[in-house]
Amino acid sequence: VNSNDPAAMRQMGQFCSKEGDHRGAFEYWSKAAELGNAGAHHLLSIMYDRGEGVKKDEKKEVFHLEQAAIGGNPFARSNLAKIET
């Protein structure tokens, strides 16, 4: 995490999320997404969709889904297709 490894940051966010620490998850996933981690973008989209730790925001949800899909995340591609139809 200290070396700005986006995969490690995504994992730390998942640990925080499992512990119910949505704020911590958001912080780690946001940093990982800034560093280009498609999985973190997908997880942020879920947070914005559900309003977990953040205010529900469809624009931010779609933004993160698009970024995740561009990054090759298959779950984001599927979720984005559902929204667009």
mmCIF file with all atom_site columns, N, CA and C in Angstrom, residues 36-39 41-42 62-74 76-77 80:
data_model
loop_
_atom_site.group_PDB
_atom_site.id
_atom_site.type_symbol
_atom_site.label_atom_id
_atom_site.label_alt_id
_atom_site.label_comp_id
_atom_site.label_asym_id
_atom_site.label_entity_id
_atom_site.label_seq_id
_atom_site.pdbx_PDB_ins_code
_atom_site.Cartn_x
_atom_site.Cartn_y
_atom_site.Cartn_z
_atom_site.occupancy
_atom_site.B_iso_or_equiv
_atom_site.pdbx_formal_charge
_atom_site.auth_seq_id
_atom_site.auth_comp_id
_atom_site.auth_asym_id
_atom_site.auth_atom_id
_atom_site.pdbx_PDB_model_num
ATOM 1  N N  . GLY A 1 36 ? -5.590  3.572  -11.845 1.00 0.00 ? 36 GLY A N  1
ATOM 2  C CA . GLY A 1 36 ? -5.982  2.794  -13.014 1.00 0.00 ? 36 GLY A CA 1
ATOM 3  C C  . GLY A 1 36 ? -6.489  1.397  -12.759 1.00 0.00 ? 36 GLY A C  1
ATOM 4  N N  . ASN A 1 37 ? -6.818  1.059  -11.525 1.00 0.00 ? 37 ASN A N  1
ATOM 5  C CA . ASN A 1 37 ? -7.283  -0.290 -11.226 1.00 0.00 ? 37 ASN A CA 1
ATOM 6  C C  . ASN A 1 37 ? -8.757  -0.439 -11.608 1.00 0.00 ? 37 ASN A C  1
ATOM 7  N N  . ALA A 1 38 ? -9.031  -1.249 -12.619 1.00 0.00 ? 38 ALA A N  1
ATOM 8  C CA . ALA A 1 38 ? -10.392 -1.432 -13.127 1.00 0.00 ? 38 ALA A CA 1
ATOM 9  C C  . ALA A 1 38 ? -11.307 -2.052 -12.079 1.00 0.00 ? 38 ALA A C  1
ATOM 10 N N  . GLY A 1 39 ? -10.797 -2.979 -11.295 1.00 0.00 ? 39 GLY A N  1
ATOM 11 C CA . GLY A 1 39 ? -11.595 -3.608 -10.250 1.00 0.00 ? 39 GLY A CA 1
ATOM 12 C C  . GLY A 1 39 ? -12.057 -2.605 -9.206  1.00 0.00 ? 39 GLY A C  1
ATOM 13 N N  . HIS A 1 41 ? -12.542 0.610  -9.760  1.00 0.00 ? 41 HIS A N  1
ATOM 14 C CA . HIS A 1 41 ? -13.599 1.400  -10.398 1.00 0.00 ? 41 HIS A CA 1
ATOM 15 C C  . HIS A 1 41 ? -14.935 0.658  -10.298 1.00 0.00 ? 41 HIS A C  1
ATOM 16 N N  . HIS A 1 42 ? -14.904 -0.641 -10.539 1.00 0.00 ? 42 HIS A N  1
ATOM 17 C CA . HIS A 1 42 ? -16.140 -1.423 -10.470 1.00 0.00 ? 42 HIS A CA 1
ATOM 18 C C  . HIS A 1 42 ? -16.717 -1.408 -9.061  1.00 0.00 ? 42 HIS A C  1
ATOM 19 N N  . VAL A 1 62 ? -22.158 5.358  -13.184 1.00 0.00 ? 62 VAL A N  1
ATOM 20 C CA . VAL A 1 62 ? -21.916 5.086  -14.600 1.00 0.00 ? 62 VAL A CA 1
ATOM 21 C C  . VAL A 1 62 ? -20.476 5.445  -14.977 1.00 0.00 ? 62 VAL A C  1
ATOM 22 N N  . PHE A 1 63 ? -19.957 6.554  -14.459 1.00 0.00 ? 63 PHE A N  1
ATOM 23 C CA . PHE A 1 63 ? -18.566 6.926  -14.739 1.00 0.00 ? 63 PHE A CA 1
ATOM 24 C C  . PHE A 1 63 ? -17.621 5.800  -14.353 1.00 0.00 ? 63 PHE A C  1
ATOM 25 N N  . HIS A 1 64 ? -17.779 5.287  -13.131 1.00 0.00 ? 64 HIS A N  1
ATOM 26 C CA . HIS A 1 64 ? -16.876 4.234  -12.663 1.00 0.00 ? 64 HIS A CA 1
ATOM 27 C C  . HIS A 1 64 ? -17.106 2.923  -13.421 1.00 0.00 ? 64 HIS A C  1
ATOM 28 N N  . LEU A 1 65 ? -18.342 2.646  -13.797 1.00 0.00 ? 65 LEU A N  1
ATOM 29 C CA . LEU A 1 65 ? -18.601 1.459  -14.622 1.00 0.00 ? 65 LEU A CA 1
ATOM 30 C C  . LEU A 1 65 ? -17.899 1.579  -15.966 1.00 0.00 ? 65 LEU A C  1
ATOM 31 N N  . GLU A 1 66 ? -17.991 2.760  -16.573 1.00 0.00 ? 66 GLU A N  1
ATOM 32 C CA . GLU A 1 66 ? -17.326 2.969  -17.864 1.00 0.00 ? 66 GLU A CA 1
ATOM 33 C C  . GLU A 1 66 ? -15.820 2.807  -17.745 1.00 0.00 ? 66 GLU A C  1
ATOM 34 N N  . GLN A 1 67 ? -15.235 3.391  -16.705 1.00 0.00 ? 67 GLN A N  1
ATOM 35 C CA . GLN A 1 67 ? -13.793 3.274  -16.504 1.00 0.00 ? 67 GLN A CA 1
ATOM 36 C C  . GLN A 1 67 ? -13.383 1.824  -16.277 1.00 0.00 ? 67 GLN A C  1
ATOM 37 N N  . ALA A 1 68 ? -14.181 1.105  -15.506 1.00 0.00 ? 68 ALA A N  1
ATOM 38 C CA . ALA A 1 68 ? -13.895 -0.308 -15.253 1.00 0.00 ? 68 ALA A CA 1
ATOM 39 C C  . ALA A 1 68 ? -14.030 -1.130 -16.530 1.00 0.00 ? 68 ALA A C  1
ATOM 40 N N  . ALA A 1 69 ? -15.064 -0.844 -17.316 1.00 0.00 ? 69 ALA A N  1
ATOM 41 C CA . ALA A 1 69 ? -15.271 -1.576 -18.574 1.00 0.00 ? 69 ALA A CA 1
ATOM 42 C C  . ALA A 1 69 ? -14.129 -1.303 -19.546 1.00 0.00 ? 69 ALA A C  1
ATOM 43 N N  . ILE A 1 70 ? -13.716 -0.044 -19.641 1.00 0.00 ? 70 ILE A N  1
ATOM 44 C CA . ILE A 1 70 ? -12.579 0.305  -20.501 1.00 0.00 ? 70 ILE A CA 1
ATOM 45 C C  . ILE A 1 70 ? -11.329 -0.439 -20.047 1.00 0.00 ? 70 ILE A C  1
ATOM 46 N N  . GLY A 1 71 ? -11.200 -0.609 -18.733 1.00 0.00 ? 71 GLY A N  1
ATOM 47 C CA . GLY A 1 71 ? -10.058 -1.320 -18.170 1.00 0.00 ? 71 GLY A CA 1
ATOM 48 C C  . GLY A 1 71 ? -10.151 -2.837 -18.301 1.00 0.00 ? 71 GLY A C  1
ATOM 49 N N  . GLY A 1 72 ? -11.268 -3.329 -18.855 1.00 0.00 ? 72 GLY A N  1
ATOM 50 C CA . GLY A 1 72 ? -11.401 -4.754 -19.116 1.00 0.00 ? 72 GLY A CA 1
ATOM 51 C C  . GLY A 1 72 ? -12.139 -5.554 -18.062 1.00 0.00 ? 72 GLY A C  1
ATOM 52 N N  . ASN A 1 73 ? -12.782 -4.897 -17.113 1.00 0.00 ? 73 ASN A N  1
ATOM 53 C CA . ASN A 1 73 ? -13.498 -5.628 -16.078 1.00 0.00 ? 73 ASN A CA 1
ATOM 54 C C  . ASN A 1 73 ? -14.796 -6.204 -16.653 1.00 0.00 ? 73 ASN A C  1
ATOM 55 N N  . PRO A 1 74 ? -14.921 -7.544 -16.716 1.00 0.00 ? 74 PRO A N  1
ATOM 56 C CA . PRO A 1 74 ? -16.106 -8.151 -17.339 1.00 0.00 ? 74 PRO A CA 1
ATOM 57 C C  . PRO A 1 74 ? -17.407 -7.899 -16.577 1.00 0.00 ? 74 PRO A C  1
ATOM 58 N N  . ALA A 1 76 ? -18.150 -5.172 -14.892 1.00 0.00 ? 76 ALA A N  1
ATOM 59 C CA . ALA A 1 76 ? -18.552 -3.802 -15.209 1.00 0.00 ? 76 ALA A CA 1
ATOM 60 C C  . ALA A 1 76 ? -19.174 -3.738 -16.591 1.00 0.00 ? 76 ALA A C  1
ATOM 61 N N  . ARG A 1 77 ? -18.609 -4.468 -17.541 1.00 0.00 ? 77 ARG A N  1
ATOM 62 C CA . ARG A 1 77 ? -19.177 -4.485 -18.896 1.00 0.00 ? 77 ARG A CA 1
ATOM 63 C C  . ARG A 1 77 ? -20.603 -5.008 -18.868 1.00 0.00 ? 77 ARG A C  1
ATOM 64 N N  . LEU A 1 80 ? -22.865 -2.387 -17.115 1.00 0.00 ? 80 LEU A N  1
ATOM 65 C CA . LEU A 1 80 ? -23.066 -1.240 -17.982 1.00 0.00 ? 80 LEU A CA 1
ATOM 66 C C  . LEU A 1 80 ? -24.060 -1.567 -19.086 1.00 0.00 ? 80 LEU A C  1
#
